[in-house]
Amino acid sequence: MADIRSIIAIGQSGQLGLEGRLPWEGNQGREYKADVARFFDVTRGHVLIAGPTTIGAVPDWAYRDRTIFEIRSHMDPEEVFAKFPNRIVYVGGGPPVWDVYAPYIQHWDINRLPYDGEADRWFNPQWLTQTK
């Protein structure tokens, strides 16, 4: 079985998204740049699965040093993970993805950013306690 993880950034109040993007997208502050760099460093050499919106935001160069797999709502998580035996799989995306995949995630890597503004998607702490 794959080692299932998630690496995410949230705002000070648990903000995750705003109108289909990260609410702090484009912020050039040091913390934001470091978060993006760390995401690509940590996921290097591993598998990143996510929905089409998240996959669409992955830059072309990132495909060279990680396996990227687009998931869809009709896919069974266990069948998806079976495609990557003995690999570290990072689950990316937003609430619709984590609502389904959270019970399988064995390690959550959460970075709280200094953003404390508007959002329409929020981190759900219940995801941390769901188990399969």
Tab-separated table of N, CA, C and O in Angstrom:
chain	number	residue	atom	x	y	z
A	1	MET	N	0.848	-1.194	0.000
A	1	MET	CA	0.000	0.000	0.000
A	1	MET	C	0.883	1.243	0.000
A	1	MET	O	1.953	1.262	0.579
A	2	ALA	N	0.401	2.252	-0.624
A	2	ALA	CA	1.100	3.528	-0.679
A	2	ALA	C	1.098	4.200	0.694
A	2	ALA	O	0.245	3.931	1.536
A	3	ASP	N	2.057	5.077	0.911
A	3	ASP	CA	2.137	5.920	2.101
A	3	ASP	C	1.406	7.211	1.730
A	3	ASP	O	1.902	7.991	0.912
A	4	ILE	N	0.227	7.441	2.295
A	4	ILE	CA	-0.639	8.551	1.880
A	4	ILE	C	-0.433	9.756	2.789
A	4	ILE	O	-0.577	9.663	4.004
A	5	ARG	N	-0.142	10.896	2.156
A	5	ARG	CA	0.127	12.135	2.891
A	5	ARG	C	-0.584	13.306	2.219
A	5	ARG	O	-1.030	13.194	1.087
A	6	SER	N	-0.623	14.412	2.929
A	6	SER	CA	-1.114	15.645	2.336
A	6	SER	C	-0.248	16.789	2.834
A	6	SER	O	0.148	16.808	4.003
A	7	ILE	N	0.078	17.701	1.942
A	7	ILE	CA	0.836	18.892	2.300
A	7	ILE	C	0.024	20.093	1.828
A	7	ILE	O	-0.302	20.206	0.651
A	8	ILE	N	-0.359	20.926	2.782
A	8	ILE	CA	-1.229	22.053	2.447
A	8	ILE	C	-0.819	23.303	3.212
A	8	ILE	O	-0.121	23.236	4.217
A	9	ALA	N	-1.282	24.422	2.703
A	9	ALA	CA	-1.109	25.699	3.395
A	9	ALA	C	-2.501	26.241	3.689
A	9	ALA	O	-3.423	26.093	2.887
A	10	ILE	N	-2.630	26.836	4.856
A	10	ILE	CA	-3.892	27.470	5.236
A	10	ILE	C	-3.595	28.859	5.795
A	10	ILE	O	-2.484	29.127	6.251
A	11	GLY	N	-4.603	29.701	5.735
A	11	GLY	CA	-4.472	31.028	6.326
A	11	GLY	C	-4.655	30.972	7.840
A	11	GLY	O	-4.922	29.910	8.421
A	12	GLN	N	-4.538	32.098	8.484
A	12	GLN	CA	-4.622	32.186	9.942
A	12	GLN	C	-5.937	31.669	10.509
A	12	GLN	O	-5.984	31.167	11.620
A	13	SER	N	-6.999	31.779	9.743
A	13	SER	CA	-8.310	31.306	10.201
A	13	SER	C	-8.749	30.037	9.477
A	13	SER	O	-9.933	29.718	9.465
A	14	GLY	N	-7.793	29.348	8.841
A	14	GLY	CA	-8.102	28.116	8.137
A	14	GLY	C	-8.510	28.300	6.685
A	14	GLY	O	-9.024	27.383	6.051
A	15	GLN	N	-8.273	29.479	6.128
A	15	GLN	CA	-8.632	29.736	4.742
A	15	GLN	C	-7.848	28.812	3.804
A	15	GLN	O	-6.661	28.603	3.979
A	16	LEU	N	-8.560	28.297	2.798
A	16	LEU	CA	-7.948	27.421	1.789
A	16	LEU	C	-8.076	27.972	0.379
A	16	LEU	O	-7.189	27.767	-0.441
A	17	GLY	N	-9.202	28.560	0.054
A	17	GLY	CA	-9.430	28.972	-1.320
A	17	GLY	C	-10.342	30.165	-1.436
A	17	GLY	O	-11.070	30.507	-0.508
A	18	LEU	N	-10.268	30.775	-2.608
A	18	LEU	CA	-11.126	31.910	-2.922
A	18	LEU	C	-11.335	31.920	-4.436
A	18	LEU	O	-10.373	32.086	-5.198
A	19	GLU	N	-12.563	31.679	-4.853
A	19	GLU	CA	-12.923	31.699	-6.272
A	19	GLU	C	-12.037	30.773	-7.111
A	19	GLU	O	-11.556	31.139	-8.184
A	20	GLY	N	-11.786	29.568	-6.591
A	20	GLY	CA	-11.047	28.562	-7.345
A	20	GLY	C	-9.537	28.704	-7.345
A	20	GLY	O	-8.842	28.065	-8.133
A	21	ARG	N	-9.000	29.515	-6.460
A	21	ARG	CA	-7.542	29.685	-6.376
A	21	ARG	C	-7.159	29.860	-4.911
A	21	ARG	O	-8.019	29.951	-4.040
A	22	LEU	N	-5.867	29.888	-4.652
A	22	LEU	CA	-5.410	30.178	-3.294
A	22	LEU	C	-5.702	31.640	-2.992
A	22	LEU	O	-5.442	32.502	-3.837
A	23	PRO	N	-6.234	31.962	-1.823
A	23	PRO	CA	-6.595	33.355	-1.549
A	23	PRO	C	-5.393	34.296	-1.551
A	23	PRO	O	-5.541	35.480	-1.811
A	24	TRP	N	-4.221	33.782	-1.305
A	24	TRP	CA	-3.004	34.600	-1.250
A	24	TRP	C	-2.203	34.508	-2.549
A	24	TRP	O	-1.082	34.990	-2.627
A	25	GLU	N	-2.783	33.897	-3.576
A	25	GLU	CA	-2.078	33.705	-4.847
A	25	GLU	C	-1.502	35.022	-5.361
A	25	GLU	O	-2.177	36.043	-5.362
A	26	GLY	N	-0.256	34.976	-5.764
A	26	GLY	CA	0.426	36.158	-6.277
A	26	GLY	C	1.128	36.974	-5.204
A	26	GLY	O	1.883	37.887	-5.523
A	27	ASN	N	0.896	36.660	-3.939
A	27	ASN	CA	1.574	37.385	-2.868
A	27	ASN	C	3.066	37.066	-2.941
A	27	ASN	O	3.459	35.909	-2.941
A	28	GLN	N	3.887	38.087	-2.994
A	28	GLN	CA	5.330	37.907	-3.150
A	28	GLN	C	6.085	37.925	-1.817
A	28	GLN	O	7.309	37.961	-1.806
A	29	GLY	N	5.351	37.874	-0.719
A	29	GLY	CA	5.997	37.856	0.595
A	29	GLY	C	6.868	36.623	0.775
A	29	GLY	O	6.633	35.568	0.177
A	30	ARG	N	7.885	36.752	1.587
A	30	ARG	CA	8.857	35.678	1.803
A	30	ARG	C	8.197	34.386	2.258
A	30	ARG	O	8.558	33.314	1.809
A	31	GLU	N	7.212	34.456	3.167
A	31	GLU	CA	6.561	33.255	3.679
A	31	GLU	C	5.816	32.497	2.579
A	31	GLU	O	5.798	31.276	2.564
A	32	TYR	N	5.216	33.241	1.665
A	32	TYR	CA	4.437	32.632	0.584
A	32	TYR	C	5.357	31.960	-0.437
A	32	TYR	O	5.086	30.848	-0.888
A	33	LYS	N	6.436	32.650	-0.783
A	33	LYS	CA	7.411	32.065	-1.712
A	33	LYS	C	8.046	30.817	-1.114
A	33	LYS	O	8.230	29.809	-1.794
A	34	ALA	N	8.363	30.873	0.178
A	34	ALA	CA	8.974	29.717	0.851
A	34	ALA	C	8.006	28.542	0.892
A	34	ALA	O	8.422	27.386	0.746
A	35	ASP	N	6.720	28.813	1.064
A	35	ASP	CA	5.733	27.737	1.102
A	35	ASP	C	5.661	27.017	-0.240
A	35	ASP	O	5.636	25.785	-0.295
A	36	VAL	N	5.625	27.762	-1.325
A	36	VAL	CA	5.572	27.154	-2.658
A	36	VAL	C	6.840	26.343	-2.915
A	36	VAL	O	6.777	25.194	-3.376
A	37	ALA	N	7.992	26.912	-2.594
A	37	ALA	CA	9.254	26.193	-2.801
A	37	ALA	C	9.294	24.915	-1.977
A	37	ALA	O	9.724	23.862	-2.460
A	38	ARG	N	8.835	24.985	-0.749
A	38	ARG	CA	8.827	23.798	0.116
A	38	ARG	C	7.887	22.725	-0.436
A	38	ARG	O	8.205	21.538	-0.421
A	39	PHE	N	6.725	23.131	-0.942
A	39	PHE	CA	5.789	22.174	-1.531
A	39	PHE	C	6.471	21.374	-2.642
A	39	PHE	O	6.406	20.146	-2.672
A	40	PHE	N	7.129	22.075	-3.549
A	40	PHE	CA	7.762	21.370	-4.661
A	40	PHE	C	8.988	20.572	-4.207
A	40	PHE	O	9.274	19.521	-4.769
A	41	ASP	N	9.664	21.033	-3.172
A	41	ASP	CA	10.799	20.275	-2.642
A	41	ASP	C	10.329	18.981	-1.967
A	41	ASP	O	10.869	17.904	-2.210
A	42	VAL	N	9.321	19.068	-1.132
A	42	VAL	CA	8.825	17.912	-0.377
A	42	VAL	C	8.198	16.866	-1.297
A	42	VAL	O	8.356	15.665	-1.081
A	43	THR	N	7.492	17.297	-2.325
A	43	THR	CA	6.818	16.342	-3.208
A	43	THR	C	7.735	15.773	-4.291
A	43	THR	O	7.352	14.824	-4.975
A	44	ARG	N	8.945	16.320	-4.430
A	44	ARG	CA	9.885	15.848	-5.458
A	44	ARG	C	10.155	14.351	-5.304
A	44	ARG	O	10.438	13.873	-4.211
A	45	GLY	N	10.037	13.621	-6.403
A	45	GLY	CA	10.305	12.194	-6.408
A	45	GLY	C	9.127	11.339	-5.975
A	45	GLY	O	9.217	10.116	-5.995
A	46	HIS	N	8.053	11.969	-5.601
A	46	HIS	CA	6.886	11.249	-5.107
A	46	HIS	C	5.717	11.398	-6.083
A	46	HIS	O	5.875	11.904	-7.180
A	47	VAL	N	4.551	10.974	-5.653
A	47	VAL	CA	3.335	11.062	-6.459
A	47	VAL	C	2.472	12.189	-5.902
A	47	VAL	O	2.306	12.301	-4.684
A	48	LEU	N	1.918	12.987	-6.797
A	48	LEU	CA	0.957	14.013	-6.419
A	48	LEU	C	-0.344	13.697	-7.141
A	48	LEU	O	-0.372	13.641	-8.375
A	49	ILE	N	-1.393	13.435	-6.365
A	49	ILE	CA	-2.716	13.238	-6.960
A	49	ILE	C	-3.583	14.421	-6.554
A	49	ILE	O	-3.495	14.916	-5.435
A	50	ALA	N	-4.411	14.879	-7.471
A	50	ALA	CA	-5.285	16.019	-7.184
A	50	ALA	C	-6.329	16.120	-8.279
A	50	ALA	O	-6.207	15.493	-9.338
A	51	GLY	N	-7.327	16.928	-8.017
A	51	GLY	CA	-8.364	17.172	-9.001
A	51	GLY	C	-7.864	18.052	-10.129
A	51	GLY	O	-6.756	18.587	-10.087
A	52	PRO	N	-8.683	18.232	-11.162
A	52	PRO	CA	-8.250	18.960	-12.348
A	52	PRO	C	-7.853	20.414	-12.114
A	52	PRO	O	-6.940	20.911	-12.768
A	53	THR	N	-8.504	21.103	-11.196
A	53	THR	CA	-8.144	22.504	-10.950
A	53	THR	C	-6.736	22.600	-10.385
A	53	THR	O	-5.921	23.408	-10.845
A	54	THR	N	-6.430	21.770	-9.391
A	54	THR	CA	-5.091	21.787	-8.789
A	54	THR	C	-4.048	21.325	-9.797
A	54	THR	O	-2.994	21.960	-9.940
A	55	ILE	N	-4.327	20.249	-10.505
A	55	ILE	CA	-3.375	19.751	-11.499
A	55	ILE	C	-3.127	20.810	-12.571
A	55	ILE	O	-2.002	20.989	-13.032
A	56	GLY	N	-4.161	21.536	-12.936
A	56	GLY	CA	-4.015	22.594	-13.937
A	56	GLY	C	-3.091	23.716	-13.499
A	56	GLY	O	-2.554	24.450	-14.328
A	57	ALA	N	-2.887	23.859	-12.199
A	57	ALA	CA	-2.010	24.908	-11.674
A	57	ALA	C	-0.560	24.446	-11.508
A	57	ALA	O	0.305	25.251	-11.183
A	58	VAL	N	-0.299	23.166	-11.734
A	58	VAL	CA	1.062	22.644	-11.588
A	58	VAL	C	1.876	23.071	-12.806
A	58	VAL	O	1.484	22.806	-13.945
A	59	PRO	N	3.017	23.732	-12.583
A	59	PRO	CA	3.825	24.182	-13.724
A	59	PRO	C	4.434	22.999	-14.496
A	59	PRO	O	4.681	21.938	-13.924
A	60	ASP	N	4.642	23.205	-15.778
A	60	ASP	CA	5.167	22.144	-16.641
A	60	ASP	C	6.453	21.525	-16.104
A	60	ASP	O	6.635	20.310	-16.161
A	61	TRP	N	7.359	22.335	-15.552
A	61	TRP	CA	8.644	21.810	-15.089
A	61	TRP	C	8.484	20.809	-13.948
A	61	TRP	O	9.333	19.946	-13.759
A	62	ALA	N	7.379	20.891	-13.196
A	62	ALA	CA	7.180	20.007	-12.041
A	62	ALA	C	6.899	18.565	-12.458
A	62	ALA	O	7.064	17.650	-11.651
A	63	TYR	N	6.505	18.352	-13.696
A	63	TYR	CA	6.220	17.000	-14.177
A	63	TYR	C	7.502	16.177	-14.348
A	63	TYR	O	7.447	14.958	-14.428
A	64	ARG	N	8.647	16.830	-14.381
A	64	ARG	CA	9.916	16.121	-14.594
A	64	ARG	C	10.372	15.328	-13.381
A	64	ARG	O	11.049	14.324	-13.528
A	65	ASP	N	10.037	15.783	-12.180
A	65	ASP	CA	10.613	15.129	-11.007
A	65	ASP	C	9.578	14.652	-9.982
A	65	ASP	O	9.879	14.471	-8.812
A	66	ARG	N	8.378	14.420	-10.430
A	66	ARG	CA	7.343	13.807	-9.599
A	66	ARG	C	6.303	13.203	-10.541
A	66	ARG	O	6.183	13.620	-11.684
A	67	THR	N	5.583	12.222	-10.039
A	67	THR	CA	4.495	11.627	-10.806
A	67	THR	C	3.232	12.403	-10.471
A	67	THR	O	2.880	12.546	-9.293
A	68	ILE	N	2.544	12.905	-11.491
A	68	ILE	CA	1.346	13.698	-11.281
A	68	ILE	C	0.171	12.957	-11.906
A	68	ILE	O	0.224	12.560	-13.071
A	69	PHE	N	-0.872	12.775	-11.095
A	69	PHE	CA	-2.024	11.980	-11.524
A	69	PHE	C	-3.300	12.738	-11.191
A	69	PHE	O	-3.519	13.110	-10.035
A	70	GLU	N	-4.132	12.961	-12.198
A	70	GLU	CA	-5.394	13.677	-11.996
A	70	GLU	C	-6.481	12.713	-11.546
A	70	GLU	O	-6.717	11.692	-12.181
A	71	ILE	N	-7.116	13.052	-10.437
A	71	ILE	CA	-8.222	12.243	-9.931
A	71	ILE	C	-9.537	12.909	-10.287
A	71	ILE	O	-9.609	14.122	-10.479
A	72	ARG	N	-10.577	12.086	-10.368
A	72	ARG	CA	-11.927	12.555	-10.667
A	72	ARG	C	-12.877	12.013	-9.604
A	72	ARG	O	-12.579	11.012	-8.948
A	73	SER	N	-14.024	12.628	-9.445
A	73	SER	CA	-14.949	12.268	-8.370
A	73	SER	C	-15.468	10.835	-8.463
A	73	SER	O	-15.818	10.245	-7.449
A	74	HIS	N	-15.507	10.251	-9.639
A	74	HIS	CA	-16.019	8.888	-9.780
A	74	HIS	C	-14.981	7.818	-9.422
A	74	HIS	O	-15.312	6.651	-9.336
A	75	MET	N	-13.735	8.215	-9.195
A	75	MET	CA	-12.667	7.250	-8.919
A	75	MET	C	-12.681	6.790	-7.469
A	75	MET	O	-12.850	7.604	-6.559
A	76	ASP	N	-12.445	5.518	-7.273
A	76	ASP	CA	-12.355	4.936	-5.939
A	76	ASP	C	-10.945	5.195	-5.389
A	76	ASP	O	-9.955	4.830	-6.037
A	77	PRO	N	-10.822	5.825	-4.209
A	77	PRO	CA	-9.498	6.121	-3.663
A	77	PRO	C	-8.593	4.888	-3.559
A	77	PRO	O	-7.400	4.973	-3.871
A	78	GLU	N	-9.129	3.765	-3.135
A	78	GLU	CA	-8.293	2.576	-2.983
A	78	GLU	C	-7.751	2.098	-4.331
A	78	GLU	O	-6.613	1.643	-4.416
A	79	GLU	N	-8.545	2.243	-5.381
A	79	GLU	CA	-8.059	1.888	-6.717
A	79	GLU	C	-6.988	2.869	-7.188
A	79	GLU	O	-6.022	2.474	-7.845
A	80	VAL	N	-7.155	4.131	-6.848
A	80	VAL	CA	-6.142	5.130	-7.206
A	80	VAL	C	-4.831	4.799	-6.500
A	80	VAL	O	-3.765	4.739	-7.129
A	81	PHE	N	-4.882	4.558	-5.199
A	81	PHE	CA	-3.659	4.265	-4.449
A	81	PHE	C	-2.996	2.971	-4.921
A	81	PHE	O	-1.768	2.855	-4.887
A	82	ALA	N	-3.790	2.021	-5.361
A	82	ALA	CA	-3.245	0.740	-5.837
A	82	ALA	C	-2.357	0.928	-7.066
A	82	ALA	O	-1.497	0.090	-7.343
A	83	LYS	N	-2.515	2.028	-7.783
A	83	LYS	CA	-1.679	2.320	-8.951
A	83	LYS	C	-0.251	2.685	-8.544
A	83	LYS	O	0.649	2.691	-9.370
A	84	PHE	N	-0.053	3.007	-7.251
A	84	PHE	CA	1.233	3.503	-6.783
A	84	PHE	C	1.720	2.729	-5.556
A	84	PHE	O	1.990	3.321	-4.503
A	85	PRO	N	1.838	1.403	-5.670
A	85	PRO	CA	2.248	0.611	-4.499
A	85	PRO	C	3.651	1.011	-4.034
A	85	PRO	O	4.521	1.342	-4.842
A	86	ASN	N	3.810	1.025	-2.731
A	86	ASN	CA	5.108	1.317	-2.115
A	86	ASN	C	5.666	2.691	-2.480
A	86	ASN	O	6.868	2.899	-2.467
A	87	ARG	N	4.796	3.624	-2.798
A	87	ARG	CA	5.212	4.997	-3.105
A	87	ARG	C	4.622	5.923	-2.051
A	87	ARG	O	3.640	5.609	-1.393
A	88	ILE	N	5.213	7.089	-1.925
A	88	ILE	CA	4.629	8.156	-1.122
A	88	ILE	C	3.715	8.936	-2.051
A	88	ILE	O	4.142	9.401	-3.110
A	89	VAL	N	2.441	9.042	-1.659
A	89	VAL	CA	1.435	9.719	-2.470
A	89	VAL	C	0.930	10.929	-1.688
A	89	VAL	O	0.414	10.783	-0.569
A	90	TYR	N	1.072	12.108	-2.277
A	90	TYR	CA	0.534	13.331	-1.685
A	90	TYR	C	-0.814	13.627	-2.314
A	90	TYR	O	-0.942	13.641	-3.540
A	91	VAL	N	-1.811	13.848	-1.480
A	91	VAL	CA	-3.155	14.188	-1.935
A	91	VAL	C	-3.274	15.703	-1.894
A	91	VAL	O	-3.154	16.319	-0.835
A	92	GLY	N	-3.475	16.310	-3.059
A	92	GLY	CA	-3.625	17.756	-3.144
A	92	GLY	C	-5.026	18.109	-3.584
A	92	GLY	O	-5.769	17.268	-4.073
A	93	GLY	N	-5.376	19.345	-3.414
A	93	GLY	CA	-6.703	19.778	-3.876
A	93	GLY	C	-7.354	20.683	-2.872
A	93	GLY	O	-6.699	21.488	-2.229
A	94	GLY	N	-8.624	20.501	-2.705
A	94	GLY	CA	-9.391	21.321	-1.775
A	94	GLY	C	-10.417	20.470	-1.074
A	94	GLY	O	-10.353	19.234	-1.110
A	95	PRO	N	-11.386	21.103	-0.426
A	95	PRO	CA	-12.381	20.377	0.351
A	95	PRO	C	-13.057	19.204	-0.364
A	95	PRO	O	-13.195	18.133	0.246
A	96	PRO	N	-13.451	19.326	-1.634
A	96	PRO	CA	-14.099	18.156	-2.255
A	96	PRO	C	-13.177	16.923	-2.311
A	96	PRO	O	-13.633	15.797	-2.160
A	97	VAL	N	-11.885	17.154	-2.504
A	97	VAL	CA	-10.922	16.041	-2.538
A	97	VAL	C	-10.716	15.495	-1.132
A	97	VAL	O	-10.792	14.290	-0.897
A	98	TRP	N	-10.449	16.369	-0.179
A	98	TRP	CA	-10.164	15.904	1.179
A	98	TRP	C	-11.389	15.298	1.852
A	98	TRP	O	-11.255	14.438	2.718
A	99	ASP	N	-12.592	15.704	1.460
A	99	ASP	CA	-13.794	15.064	2.003
A	99	ASP	C	-13.789	13.565	1.693
A	99	ASP	O	-14.276	12.759	2.486
A	100	VAL	N	-13.245	13.186	0.543
A	100	VAL	CA	-13.203	11.782	0.129
A	100	VAL	C	-11.915	11.088	0.574
A	100	VAL	O	-11.939	9.958	1.049
A	101	TYR	N	-10.788	11.767	0.457
A	101	TYR	CA	-9.488	11.137	0.666
A	101	TYR	C	-8.953	11.245	2.095
A	101	TYR	O	-8.040	10.519	2.467
A	102	ALA	N	-9.501	12.124	2.916
A	102	ALA	CA	-8.997	12.324	4.284
A	102	ALA	C	-8.883	11.040	5.100
A	102	ALA	O	-7.892	10.860	5.812
A	103	PRO	N	-9.839	10.122	5.031
A	103	PRO	CA	-9.714	8.914	5.851
A	103	PRO	C	-8.481	8.066	5.532
A	103	PRO	O	-8.061	7.245	6.337
A	104	TYR	N	-7.892	8.283	4.370
A	104	TYR	CA	-6.725	7.497	3.952
A	104	TYR	C	-5.401	8.185	4.270
A	104	TYR	O	-4.346	7.552	4.223
A	105	ILE	N	-5.457	9.477	4.552
A	105	ILE	CA	-4.228	10.247	4.763
A	105	ILE	C	-3.635	9.898	6.119
A	105	ILE	O	-4.276	10.024	7.156
A	106	GLN	N	-2.375	9.456	6.088
A	106	GLN	CA	-1.672	9.027	7.297
A	106	GLN	C	-0.860	10.147	7.931
A	106	GLN	O	-0.489	10.068	9.103
A	107	HIS	N	-0.531	11.175	7.145
A	107	HIS	CA	0.275	12.281	7.667
A	107	HIS	C	-0.177	13.581	7.000
A	107	HIS	O	-0.219	13.669	5.781
A	108	TRP	N	-0.521	14.551	7.828
A	108	TRP	CA	-0.896	15.882	7.349
A	108	TRP	C	0.250	16.845	7.629
A	108	TRP	O	0.667	16.992	8.775
A	109	ASP	N	0.751	17.507	6.615
A	109	ASP	CA	1.797	18.525	6.735
A	109	ASP	C	1.111	19.854	6.437
A	109	ASP	O	0.804	20.160	5.290
A	110	ILE	N	0.823	20.615	7.497
A	110	ILE	CA	0.026	21.838	7.358
A	110	ILE	C	0.886	23.047	7.702
A	110	ILE	O	1.468	23.119	8.793
A	111	ASN	N	0.958	23.980	6.778
A	111	ASN	CA	1.707	25.214	6.984
A	111	ASN	C	0.710	26.357	7.115
A	111	ASN	O	-0.096	26.584	6.222
A	112	ARG	N	0.759	27.043	8.243
A	112	ARG	CA	-0.134	28.184	8.452
A	112	ARG	C	0.577	29.451	7.984
A	112	ARG	O	1.633	29.809	8.489
A	113	LEU	N	-0.022	30.095	7.005
A	113	LEU	CA	0.533	31.326	6.439
A	113	LEU	C	-0.054	32.552	7.138
A	113	LEU	O	-1.102	32.459	7.760
A	114	PRO	N	0.584	33.721	7.005
A	114	PRO	CA	0.095	34.919	7.696
A	114	PRO	C	-1.152	35.540	7.067
A	114	PRO	O	-1.628	36.566	7.544
A	115	TYR	N	-1.705	34.934	6.041
A	115	TYR	CA	-2.902	35.458	5.382
A	115	TYR	C	-4.088	35.400	6.347
A	115	TYR	O	-4.347	34.374	6.967
A	116	ASP	N	-4.837	36.500	6.447
A	116	ASP	CA	-6.041	36.494	7.275
A	116	ASP	C	-7.154	37.290	6.606
A	116	ASP	O	-7.824	38.102	7.237
A	117	GLY	N	-7.339	37.030	5.312
A	117	GLY	CA	-8.355	37.750	4.556
A	117	GLY	C	-9.492	36.857	4.116
A	117	GLY	O	-9.791	35.825	4.715
A	118	GLU	N	-10.096	37.273	3.048
A	118	GLU	CA	-11.275	36.644	2.480
A	118	GLU	C	-11.015	35.210	2.015
A	118	GLU	O	-9.909	34.864	1.601
A	119	ALA	N	-12.055	34.380	2.052
A	119	ALA	CA	-11.979	33.010	1.546
A	119	ALA	C	-13.394	32.484	1.323
A	119	ALA	O	-14.353	32.988	1.902
A	120	ASP	N	-13.495	31.461	0.474
A	120	ASP	CA	-14.772	30.770	0.328
A	120	ASP	C	-14.609	29.262	0.513
A	120	ASP	O	-15.565	28.510	0.385
A	121	ARG	N	-13.403	28.824	0.820
A	121	ARG	CA	-13.107	27.422	1.149
A	121	ARG	C	-12.261	27.420	2.413
A	121	ARG	O	-11.329	28.214	2.551
A	122	TRP	N	-12.576	26.484	3.318
A	122	TRP	CA	-11.933	26.462	4.628
A	122	TRP	C	-11.423	25.071	4.959
A	122	TRP	O	-11.996	24.065	4.538
A	123	PHE	N	-10.386	25.006	5.764
A	123	PHE	CA	-9.866	23.740	6.268
A	123	PHE	C	-10.854	23.186	7.291
A	123	PHE	O	-11.332	23.910	8.156
A	124	ASN	N	-11.134	21.892	7.205
A	124	ASN	CA	-12.040	21.235	8.135
A	124	ASN	C	-11.207	20.375	9.101
A	124	ASN	O	-10.669	19.351	8.679
A	125	PRO	N	-11.089	20.743	10.370
A	125	PRO	CA	-10.281	19.964	11.309
A	125	PRO	C	-10.722	18.506	11.438
A	125	PRO	O	-9.934	17.648	11.822
A	126	GLN	N	-11.976	18.205	11.106
A	126	GLN	CA	-12.453	16.814	11.178
A	126	GLN	C	-11.689	15.907	10.210
A	126	GLN	O	-11.625	14.705	10.427
A	127	TRP	N	-11.113	16.471	9.148
A	127	TRP	CA	-10.335	15.651	8.228
A	127	TRP	C	-9.181	14.956	8.945
A	127	TRP	O	-8.798	13.852	8.593
A	128	LEU	N	-8.660	15.601	9.976
A	128	LEU	CA	-7.495	15.058	10.694
A	128	LEU	C	-7.808	13.805	11.498
A	128	LEU	O	-6.903	13.043	11.811
A	129	THR	N	-9.067	13.623	11.841
A	129	THR	CA	-9.427	12.502	12.707
A	129	THR	C	-10.170	11.375	11.995
A	129	THR	O	-10.496	10.375	12.622
A	130	GLN	N	-10.424	11.549	10.723
A	130	GLN	CA	-11.109	10.492	9.969
A	130	GLN	C	-10.124	9.367	9.666
A	130	GLN	O	-8.982	9.639	9.300
A	131	THR	N	-10.548	8.158	9.846
A	131	THR	CA	-9.682	7.016	9.513
A	131	THR	C	-10.469	5.970	8.758
A	131	THR	O	-11.670	5.838	8.909
A	132	LYS	N	-9.770	5.231	7.957
A	132	LYS	CA	-10.369	4.159	7.165
A	132	LYS	C	-10.071	2.834	7.821
A	132	LYS	O	-9.069	2.590	8.395
